[in-house]
Amino acid sequence: MKHNISITMDQKLFRELENIRGREKRSTFIEHLIILGLKTYINKKEEFEVKPRKAPVAVLSPMNFSETKH
């Protein structure tokens, strides 16, 4: 099922969109661009995310030299 939305955009952006899309339907072309943008966004986001570790990491407190046993 598709949803109908309305957007506003800068006139220069609209003209550029119109020049690029050629004979393609405007809504189809904009949907295509949104899909490309979302894929790029997700890929970039995954590059910078910290991956969860398989095992938990224990944080150890620093030891003083007087606490070490020989």
PDB file of N, CA, C and O in Angstrom, chain B, residues numbered from 101:
ATOM      1  N   MET B 101       0.838  -1.175   0.000  1.00  0.00           N
ATOM      2  CA  MET B 101       0.000   0.000   0.000  1.00  0.00           C
ATOM      3  C   MET B 101       0.887   1.243   0.000  1.00  0.00           C
ATOM      4  O   MET B 101       1.854   1.316   0.757  1.00  0.00           O
ATOM      5  N   LYS B 102       0.574   2.180  -0.811  1.00  0.00           N
ATOM      6  CA  LYS B 102       1.342   3.420  -0.886  1.00  0.00           C
ATOM      7  C   LYS B 102       0.599   4.524  -0.152  1.00  0.00           C
ATOM      8  O   LYS B 102      -0.628   4.508  -0.053  1.00  0.00           O
ATOM      9  N   HIS B 103       1.364   5.485   0.364  1.00  0.00           N
ATOM     10  CA  HIS B 103       0.801   6.630   1.070  1.00  0.00           C
ATOM     11  C   HIS B 103       1.030   7.882   0.242  1.00  0.00           C
ATOM     12  O   HIS B 103       2.049   8.015  -0.436  1.00  0.00           O
ATOM     13  N   ASN B 104       0.098   8.772   0.303  1.00  0.00           N
ATOM     14  CA  ASN B 104       0.196  10.042  -0.394  1.00  0.00           C
ATOM     15  C   ASN B 104       0.742  11.079   0.581  1.00  0.00           C
ATOM     16  O   ASN B 104       0.175  11.289   1.653  1.00  0.00           O
ATOM     17  N   ILE B 105       1.850  11.731   0.204  1.00  0.00           N
ATOM     18  CA  ILE B 105       2.427  12.774   1.054  1.00  0.00           C
ATOM     19  C   ILE B 105       2.596  14.047   0.237  1.00  0.00           C
ATOM     20  O   ILE B 105       2.561  14.024  -0.994  1.00  0.00           O
ATOM     21  N   SER B 106       2.778  15.137   0.931  1.00  0.00           N
ATOM     22  CA  SER B 106       3.008  16.416   0.273  1.00  0.00           C
ATOM     23  C   SER B 106       4.272  17.024   0.865  1.00  0.00           C
ATOM     24  O   SER B 106       4.462  17.001   2.081  1.00  0.00           O
ATOM     25  N   ILE B 107       5.134  17.565   0.015  1.00  0.00           N
ATOM     26  CA  ILE B 107       6.359  18.212   0.493  1.00  0.00           C
ATOM     27  C   ILE B 107       6.502  19.576  -0.169  1.00  0.00           C
ATOM     28  O   ILE B 107       5.909  19.840  -1.215  1.00  0.00           O
ATOM     29  N   THR B 108       7.284  20.420   0.446  1.00  0.00           N
ATOM     30  CA  THR B 108       7.671  21.685  -0.177  1.00  0.00           C
ATOM     31  C   THR B 108       9.179  21.644  -0.375  1.00  0.00           C
ATOM     32  O   THR B 108       9.901  21.063   0.435  1.00  0.00           O
ATOM     33  N   MET B 109       9.650  22.258  -1.447  1.00  0.00           N
ATOM     34  CA  MET B 109      11.087  22.272  -1.700  1.00  0.00           C
ATOM     35  C   MET B 109      11.480  23.569  -2.386  1.00  0.00           C
ATOM     36  O   MET B 109      10.657  24.260  -2.987  1.00  0.00           O
ATOM     37  N   ASP B 110      12.743  23.871  -2.276  1.00  0.00           N
ATOM     38  CA  ASP B 110      13.309  25.052  -2.899  1.00  0.00           C
ATOM     39  C   ASP B 110      13.116  24.985  -4.416  1.00  0.00           C
ATOM     40  O   ASP B 110      13.177  23.908  -5.008  1.00  0.00           O
ATOM     41  N   GLN B 111      12.884  26.133  -5.031  1.00  0.00           N
ATOM     42  CA  GLN B 111      12.626  26.199  -6.467  1.00  0.00           C
ATOM     43  C   GLN B 111      13.796  25.643  -7.284  1.00  0.00           C
ATOM     44  O   GLN B 111      13.580  24.961  -8.285  1.00  0.00           O
ATOM     45  N   LYS B 112      15.034  25.929  -6.863  1.00  0.00           N
ATOM     46  CA  LYS B 112      16.207  25.421  -7.588  1.00  0.00           C
ATOM     47  C   LYS B 112      16.272  23.898  -7.516  1.00  0.00           C
ATOM     48  O   LYS B 112      16.590  23.237  -8.504  1.00  0.00           O
ATOM     49  N   LEU B 113      15.972  23.351  -6.356  1.00  0.00           N
ATOM     50  CA  LEU B 113      15.953  21.897  -6.198  1.00  0.00           C
ATOM     51  C   LEU B 113      14.879  21.276  -7.083  1.00  0.00           C
ATOM     52  O   LEU B 113      15.103  20.242  -7.712  1.00  0.00           O
ATOM     53  N   PHE B 114      13.714  21.911  -7.127  1.00  0.00           N
ATOM     54  CA  PHE B 114      12.621  21.406  -7.964  1.00  0.00           C
ATOM     55  C   PHE B 114      13.023  21.401  -9.440  1.00  0.00           C
ATOM     56  O   PHE B 114      12.773  20.427 -10.151  1.00  0.00           O
ATOM     57  N   ARG B 115      13.644  22.489  -9.898  1.00  0.00           N
ATOM     58  CA  ARG B 115      14.064  22.567 -11.299  1.00  0.00           C
ATOM     59  C   ARG B 115      15.111  21.506 -11.626  1.00  0.00           C
ATOM     60  O   ARG B 115      15.064  20.883 -12.687  1.00  0.00           O
ATOM     61  N   GLU B 116      16.046  21.306 -10.715  1.00  0.00           N
ATOM     62  CA  GLU B 116      17.070  20.284 -10.922  1.00  0.00           C
ATOM     63  C   GLU B 116      16.441  18.893 -10.985  1.00  0.00           C
ATOM     64  O   GLU B 116      16.808  18.076 -11.830  1.00  0.00           O
ATOM     65  N   LEU B 117      15.507  18.637 -10.100  1.00  0.00           N
ATOM     66  CA  LEU B 117      14.784  17.363 -10.093  1.00  0.00           C
ATOM     67  C   LEU B 117      14.052  17.151 -11.413  1.00  0.00           C
ATOM     68  O   LEU B 117      14.098  16.064 -11.989  1.00  0.00           O
ATOM     69  N   GLU B 118      13.382  18.187 -11.886  1.00  0.00           N
ATOM     70  CA  GLU B 118      12.641  18.105 -13.147  1.00  0.00           C
ATOM     71  C   GLU B 118      13.572  17.852 -14.332  1.00  0.00           C
ATOM     72  O   GLU B 118      13.236  17.082 -15.232  1.00  0.00           O
ATOM     73  N   ASN B 119      14.731  18.492 -14.335  1.00  0.00           N
ATOM     74  CA  ASN B 119      15.686  18.299 -15.429  1.00  0.00           C
ATOM     75  C   ASN B 119      16.277  16.895 -15.433  1.00  0.00           C
ATOM     76  O   ASN B 119      16.510  16.323 -16.497  1.00  0.00           O
ATOM     77  N   ILE B 120      16.517  16.344 -14.266  1.00  0.00           N
ATOM     78  CA  ILE B 120      17.135  15.019 -14.162  1.00  0.00           C
ATOM     79  C   ILE B 120      16.150  13.905 -14.494  1.00  0.00           C
ATOM     80  O   ILE B 120      16.519  12.934 -15.155  1.00  0.00           O
ATOM     81  N   ARG B 121      14.920  14.029 -14.053  1.00  0.00           N
ATOM     82  CA  ARG B 121      13.976  12.908 -14.152  1.00  0.00           C
ATOM     83  C   ARG B 121      13.544  12.597 -15.571  1.00  0.00           C
ATOM     84  O   ARG B 121      13.123  11.474 -15.846  1.00  0.00           O
ATOM     85  N   GLY B 122      13.633  13.546 -16.469  1.00  0.00           N
ATOM     86  CA  GLY B 122      13.244  13.278 -17.856  1.00  0.00           C
ATOM     87  C   GLY B 122      11.768  12.925 -17.964  1.00  0.00           C
ATOM     88  O   GLY B 122      10.910  13.678 -17.503  1.00  0.00           O
ATOM     89  N   ARG B 123      11.465  11.763 -18.582  1.00  0.00           N
ATOM     90  CA  ARG B 123      10.076  11.368 -18.808  1.00  0.00           C
ATOM     91  C   ARG B 123       9.529  10.489 -17.683  1.00  0.00           C
ATOM     92  O   ARG B 123       8.363  10.094 -17.717  1.00  0.00           O
ATOM     93  N   GLU B 124      10.353  10.185 -16.700  1.00  0.00           N
ATOM     94  CA  GLU B 124       9.916   9.367 -15.558  1.00  0.00           C
ATOM     95  C   GLU B 124       8.856  10.129 -14.766  1.00  0.00           C
ATOM     96  O   GLU B 124       8.917  11.352 -14.637  1.00  0.00           O
ATOM     97  N   LYS B 125       7.885   9.386 -14.238  1.00  0.00           N
ATOM     98  CA  LYS B 125       6.872  10.036 -13.394  1.00  0.00           C
ATOM     99  C   LYS B 125       7.558  10.658 -12.184  1.00  0.00           C
ATOM    100  O   LYS B 125       8.456  10.059 -11.595  1.00  0.00           O
ATOM    101  N   ARG B 126       7.133  11.854 -11.822  1.00  0.00           N
ATOM    102  CA  ARG B 126       7.752  12.581 -10.715  1.00  0.00           C
ATOM    103  C   ARG B 126       7.721  11.764  -9.425  1.00  0.00           C
ATOM    104  O   ARG B 126       8.746  11.634  -8.756  1.00  0.00           O
ATOM    105  N   SER B 127       6.572  11.217  -9.071  1.00  0.00           N
ATOM    106  CA  SER B 127       6.460  10.479  -7.808  1.00  0.00           C
ATOM    107  C   SER B 127       7.351   9.236  -7.809  1.00  0.00           C
ATOM    108  O   SER B 127       7.958   8.908  -6.790  1.00  0.00           O
ATOM    109  N   THR B 128       7.431   8.548  -8.942  1.00  0.00           N
ATOM    110  CA  THR B 128       8.287   7.359  -9.047  1.00  0.00           C
ATOM    111  C   THR B 128       9.750   7.746  -8.895  1.00  0.00           C
ATOM    112  O   THR B 128      10.513   7.060  -8.215  1.00  0.00           O
ATOM    113  N   PHE B 129      10.136   8.840  -9.526  1.00  0.00           N
ATOM    114  CA  PHE B 129      11.518   9.297  -9.463  1.00  0.00           C
ATOM    115  C   PHE B 129      11.893   9.733  -8.050  1.00  0.00           C
ATOM    116  O   PHE B 129      12.969   9.388  -7.561  1.00  0.00           O
ATOM    117  N   ILE B 130      11.024  10.482  -7.396  1.00  0.00           N
ATOM    118  CA  ILE B 130      11.298  10.927  -6.024  1.00  0.00           C
ATOM    119  C   ILE B 130      11.371   9.728  -5.088  1.00  0.00           C
ATOM    120  O   ILE B 130      12.234   9.688  -4.210  1.00  0.00           O
ATOM    121  N   GLU B 131      10.489   8.755  -5.255  1.00  0.00           N
ATOM    122  CA  GLU B 131      10.536   7.537  -4.436  1.00  0.00           C
ATOM    123  C   GLU B 131      11.877   6.823  -4.635  1.00  0.00           C
ATOM    124  O   GLU B 131      12.479   6.353  -3.670  1.00  0.00           O
ATOM    125  N   HIS B 132      12.338   6.742  -5.870  1.00  0.00           N
ATOM    126  CA  HIS B 132      13.627   6.118  -6.179  1.00  0.00           C
ATOM    127  C   HIS B 132      14.769   6.850  -5.462  1.00  0.00           C
ATOM    128  O   HIS B 132      15.641   6.215  -4.869  1.00  0.00           O
ATOM    129  N   LEU B 133      14.759   8.183  -5.518  1.00  0.00           N
ATOM    130  CA  LEU B 133      15.802   8.967  -4.852  1.00  0.00           C
ATOM    131  C   LEU B 133      15.768   8.786  -3.339  1.00  0.00           C
ATOM    132  O   LEU B 133      16.817   8.729  -2.697  1.00  0.00           O
ATOM    133  N   ILE B 134      14.580   8.697  -2.771  1.00  0.00           N
ATOM    134  CA  ILE B 134      14.461   8.488  -1.323  1.00  0.00           C
ATOM    135  C   ILE B 134      15.028   7.125  -0.942  1.00  0.00           C
ATOM    136  O   ILE B 134      15.729   7.002   0.062  1.00  0.00           O
ATOM    137  N   ILE B 135      14.728   6.100  -1.740  1.00  0.00           N
ATOM    138  CA  ILE B 135      15.264   4.762  -1.472  1.00  0.00           C
ATOM    139  C   ILE B 135      16.788   4.785  -1.523  1.00  0.00           C
ATOM    140  O   ILE B 135      17.446   4.236  -0.639  1.00  0.00           O
ATOM    141  N   LEU B 136      17.352   5.415  -2.549  1.00  0.00           N
ATOM    142  CA  LEU B 136      18.813   5.522  -2.645  1.00  0.00           C
ATOM    143  C   LEU B 136      19.394   6.261  -1.442  1.00  0.00           C
ATOM    144  O   LEU B 136      20.409   5.849  -0.879  1.00  0.00           O
ATOM    145  N   GLY B 137      18.744   7.349  -1.057  1.00  0.00           N
ATOM    146  CA  GLY B 137      19.216   8.131   0.085  1.00  0.00           C
ATOM    147  C   GLY B 137      19.151   7.352   1.386  1.00  0.00           C
ATOM    148  O   GLY B 137      20.062   7.449   2.209  1.00  0.00           O
ATOM    149  N   LEU B 138      18.092   6.584   1.587  1.00  0.00           N
ATOM    150  CA  LEU B 138      17.964   5.784   2.807  1.00  0.00           C
ATOM    151  C   LEU B 138      19.022   4.688   2.858  1.00  0.00           C
ATOM    152  O   LEU B 138      19.597   4.430   3.916  1.00  0.00           O
ATOM    153  N   LYS B 139      19.283   4.044   1.725  1.00  0.00           N
ATOM    154  CA  LYS B 139      20.325   3.010   1.689  1.00  0.00           C
ATOM    155  C   LYS B 139      21.681   3.610   2.028  1.00  0.00           C
ATOM    156  O   LYS B 139      22.446   3.023   2.794  1.00  0.00           O
ATOM    157  N   THR B 140      21.982   4.762   1.471  1.00  0.00           N
ATOM    158  CA  THR B 140      23.244   5.440   1.757  1.00  0.00           C
ATOM    159  C   THR B 140      23.321   5.830   3.225  1.00  0.00           C
ATOM    160  O   THR B 140      24.357   5.646   3.863  1.00  0.00           O
ATOM    161  N   TYR B 141      22.243   6.363   3.762  1.00  0.00           N
ATOM    162  CA  TYR B 141      22.192   6.767   5.167  1.00  0.00           C
ATOM    163  C   TYR B 141      22.445   5.572   6.083  1.00  0.00           C
ATOM    164  O   TYR B 141      23.233   5.665   7.024  1.00  0.00           O
ATOM    165  N   ILE B 142      21.776   4.448   5.808  1.00  0.00           N
ATOM    166  CA  ILE B 142      21.926   3.251   6.638  1.00  0.00           C
ATOM    167  C   ILE B 142      23.354   2.731   6.560  1.00  0.00           C
ATOM    168  O   ILE B 142      23.934   2.368   7.583  1.00  0.00           O
ATOM    169  N   ASN B 143      23.933   2.689   5.356  1.00  0.00           N
ATOM    170  CA  ASN B 143      25.308   2.209   5.208  1.00  0.00           C
ATOM    171  C   ASN B 143      26.294   3.100   5.943  1.00  0.00           C
ATOM    172  O   ASN B 143      27.206   2.600   6.601  1.00  0.00           O
ATOM    173  N   LYS B 144      26.127   4.400   5.843  1.00  0.00           N
ATOM    174  CA  LYS B 144      27.023   5.332   6.542  1.00  0.00           C
ATOM    175  C   LYS B 144      26.867   5.204   8.048  1.00  0.00           C
ATOM    176  O   LYS B 144      27.851   5.255   8.786  1.00  0.00           O
ATOM    177  N   LYS B 145      25.638   5.039   8.501  1.00  0.00           N
ATOM    178  CA  LYS B 145      25.375   4.906   9.932  1.00  0.00           C
ATOM    179  C   LYS B 145      26.036   3.646  10.474  1.00  0.00           C
ATOM    180  O   LYS B 145      26.605   3.664  11.566  1.00  0.00           O
ATOM    181  N   GLU B 146      25.964   2.544   9.715  1.00  0.00           N
ATOM    182  CA  GLU B 146      26.560   1.281  10.150  1.00  0.00           C
ATOM    183  C   GLU B 146      28.076   1.369  10.219  1.00  0.00           C
ATOM    184  O   GLU B 146      28.693   0.684  11.034  1.00  0.00           O
ATOM    185  N   GLU B 147      28.690   2.199   9.380  1.00  0.00           N
ATOM    186  CA  GLU B 147      30.142   2.357   9.400  1.00  0.00           C
ATOM    187  C   GLU B 147      30.624   2.921  10.727  1.00  0.00           C
ATOM    188  O   GLU B 147      31.715   2.582  11.188  1.00  0.00           O
ATOM    189  N   PHE B 148      29.822   3.775  11.343  1.00  0.00           N
ATOM    190  CA  PHE B 148      30.256   4.467  12.543  1.00  0.00           C
ATOM    191  C   PHE B 148      29.675   3.894  13.828  1.00  0.00           C
ATOM    192  O   PHE B 148      30.022   4.353  14.916  1.00  0.00           O
ATOM    193  N   GLU B 149      28.799   2.902  13.723  1.00  0.00           N
ATOM    194  CA  GLU B 149      28.219   2.309  14.923  1.00  0.00           C
ATOM    195  C   GLU B 149      29.219   1.365  15.574  1.00  0.00           C
ATOM    196  O   GLU B 149      30.028   0.732  14.896  1.00  0.00           O
ATOM    197  N   VAL B 150      29.153   1.281  16.888  1.00  0.00           N
ATOM    198  CA  VAL B 150      29.979   0.340  17.626  1.00  0.00           C
ATOM    199  C   VAL B 150      29.251  -0.989  17.630  1.00  0.00           C
ATOM    200  O   VAL B 150      28.098  -1.083  18.050  1.00  0.00           O
ATOM    201  N   LYS B 151      29.942  -2.014  17.156  1.00  0.00           N
ATOM    202  CA  LYS B 151      29.338  -3.340  17.108  1.00  0.00           C
ATOM    203  C   LYS B 151      29.330  -3.942  18.516  1.00  0.00           C
ATOM    204  O   LYS B 151      30.319  -3.822  19.239  1.00  0.00           O
ATOM    205  N   PRO B 152      28.227  -4.590  18.917  1.00  0.00           N
ATOM    206  CA  PRO B 152      28.197  -5.213  20.241  1.00  0.00           C
ATOM    207  C   PRO B 152      29.198  -6.366  20.316  1.00  0.00           C
ATOM    208  O   PRO B 152      29.386  -7.103  19.348  1.00  0.00           O
ATOM    209  N   ARG B 153      29.823  -6.509  21.456  1.00  0.00           N
ATOM    210  CA  ARG B 153      30.796  -7.590  21.652  1.00  0.00           C
ATOM    211  C   ARG B 153      30.075  -8.879  21.996  1.00  0.00           C
ATOM    212  O   ARG B 153      28.961  -8.867  22.520  1.00  0.00           O
ATOM    213  N   LYS B 154      30.733 -10.004  21.689  1.00  0.00           N
ATOM    214  CA  LYS B 154      30.140 -11.305  21.987  1.00  0.00           C
ATOM    215  C   LYS B 154      30.181 -11.599  23.482  1.00  0.00           C
ATOM    216  O   LYS B 154      29.240 -12.171  24.033  1.00  0.00           O
ATOM    217  N   ALA B 155      31.260 -11.212  24.130  1.00  0.00           N
ATOM    218  CA  ALA B 155      31.394 -11.451  25.565  1.00  0.00           C
ATOM    219  C   ALA B 155      31.428 -10.106  26.277  1.00  0.00           C
ATOM    220  O   ALA B 155      31.961  -9.134  25.741  1.00  0.00           O
ATOM    221  N   PRO B 156      30.866 -10.041  27.479  1.00  0.00           N
ATOM    222  CA  PRO B 156      30.910  -8.771  28.210  1.00  0.00           C
ATOM    223  C   PRO B 156      32.347  -8.405  28.580  1.00  0.00           C
ATOM    224  O   PRO B 156      33.189  -9.276  28.796  1.00  0.00           O
ATOM    225  N   VAL B 157      32.601  -7.134  28.645  1.00  0.00           N
ATOM    226  CA  VAL B 157      33.925  -6.640  28.995  1.00  0.00           C
ATOM    227  C   VAL B 157      33.900  -6.207  30.446  1.00  0.00           C
ATOM    228  O   VAL B 157      33.051  -5.416  30.855  1.00  0.00           O
ATOM    229  N   ALA B 158      34.845  -6.736  31.228  1.00  0.00           N
ATOM    230  CA  ALA B 158      34.942  -6.359  32.635  1.00  0.00           C
ATOM    231  C   ALA B 158      35.892  -5.175  32.756  1.00  0.00           C
ATOM    232  O   ALA B 158      36.986  -5.188  32.192  1.00  0.00           O
ATOM    233  N   VAL B 159      35.479  -4.170  33.479  1.00  0.00           N
ATOM    234  CA  VAL B 159      36.325  -3.011  33.707  1.00  0.00           C
ATOM    235  C   VAL B 159      37.024  -3.222  35.032  1.00  0.00           C
ATOM    236  O   VAL B 159      36.385  -3.298  36.082  1.00  0.00           O
ATOM    237  N   LEU B 160      38.350  -3.316  34.974  1.00  0.00           N
ATOM    238  CA  LEU B 160      39.135  -3.558  36.179  1.00  0.00           C
ATOM    239  C   LEU B 160      39.643  -2.237  36.725  1.00  0.00           C
ATOM    240  O   LEU B 160      40.012  -1.332  35.977  1.00  0.00           O
ATOM    241  N   SER B 161      39.653  -2.149  38.045  1.00  0.00           N
ATOM    242  CA  SER B 161      40.183  -0.931  38.653  1.00  0.00           C
ATOM    243  C   SER B 161      41.704  -1.011  38.651  1.00  0.00           C
ATOM    244  O   SER B 161      42.266  -2.100  38.766  1.00  0.00           O
ATOM    245  N   PRO B 162      42.368   0.119  38.524  1.00  0.00           N
ATOM    246  CA  PRO B 162      43.834   0.096  38.509  1.00  0.00           C
ATOM    247  C   PRO B 162      44.379  -0.320  39.867  1.00  0.00           C
ATOM    248  O   PRO B 162      43.840   0.049  40.910  1.00  0.00           O
ATOM    249  N   MET B 163      45.456  -1.095  39.833  1.00  0.00           N
ATOM    250  CA  MET B 163      46.072  -1.568  41.081  1.00  0.00           C
ATOM    251  C   MET B 163      47.235  -0.659  41.447  1.00  0.00           C
ATOM    252  O   MET B 163      47.969  -0.178  40.584  1.00  0.00           O
ATOM    253  N   ASN B 164      47.381  -0.442  42.722  1.00  0.00           N
ATOM    254  CA  ASN B 164      48.557   0.271  43.210  1.00  0.00           C
ATOM    255  C   ASN B 164      49.692  -0.734  43.305  1.00  0.00           C
ATOM    256  O   ASN B 164      49.449  -1.928  43.480  1.00  0.00           O
ATOM    257  N   PHE B 165      50.924  -0.266  43.192  1.00  0.00           N
ATOM    258  CA  PHE B 165      52.060  -1.173  43.286  1.00  0.00           C
ATOM    259  C   PHE B 165      52.122  -1.837  44.651  1.00  0.00           C
ATOM    260  O   PHE B 165      52.636  -2.950  44.764  1.00  0.00           O
ATOM    261  N   SER B 166      51.621  -1.195  45.676  1.00  0.00           N
ATOM    262  CA  SER B 166      51.654  -1.775  47.021  1.00  0.00           C
ATOM    263  C   SER B 166      50.670  -2.932  47.148  1.00  0.00           C
ATOM    264  O   SER B 166      50.809  -3.752  48.056  1.00  0.00           O
ATOM    265  N   GLU B 167      49.684  -3.018  46.266  1.00  0.00           N
ATOM    266  CA  GLU B 167      48.697  -4.093  46.328  1.00  0.00           C
ATOM    267  C   GLU B 167      49.175  -5.355  45.630  1.00  0.00           C
ATOM    268  O   GLU B 167      48.607  -6.426  45.847  1.00  0.00           O
ATOM    269  N   THR B 168      50.197  -5.259  44.802  1.00  0.00           N
ATOM    270  CA  THR B 168      50.658  -6.438  44.069  1.00  0.00           C
ATOM    271  C   THR B 168      51.415  -7.356  44.997  1.00  0.00           C
ATOM    272  O   THR B 168      52.152  -6.905  45.874  1.00  0.00           O
ATOM    273  N   LYS B 169      51.226  -8.657  44.799  1.00  0.00           N
ATOM    274  CA  LYS B 169      51.919  -9.656  45.616  1.00  0.00           C
ATOM    275  C   LYS B 169      52.974 -10.325  44.763  1.00  0.00           C
ATOM    276  O   LYS B 169      52.740 -10.623  43.591  1.00  0.00           O
ATOM    277  N   HIS B 170      54.128 -10.559  45.346  1.00  0.00           N
ATOM    278  CA  HIS B 170      55.222 -11.208  44.615  1.00  0.00           C
ATOM    279  C   HIS B 170      55.388 -12.600  45.089  1.00  0.00           C
ATOM    280  O   HIS B 170      56.259 -13.319  44.599  1.00  0.00           O
TER     281      HIS B 170
END
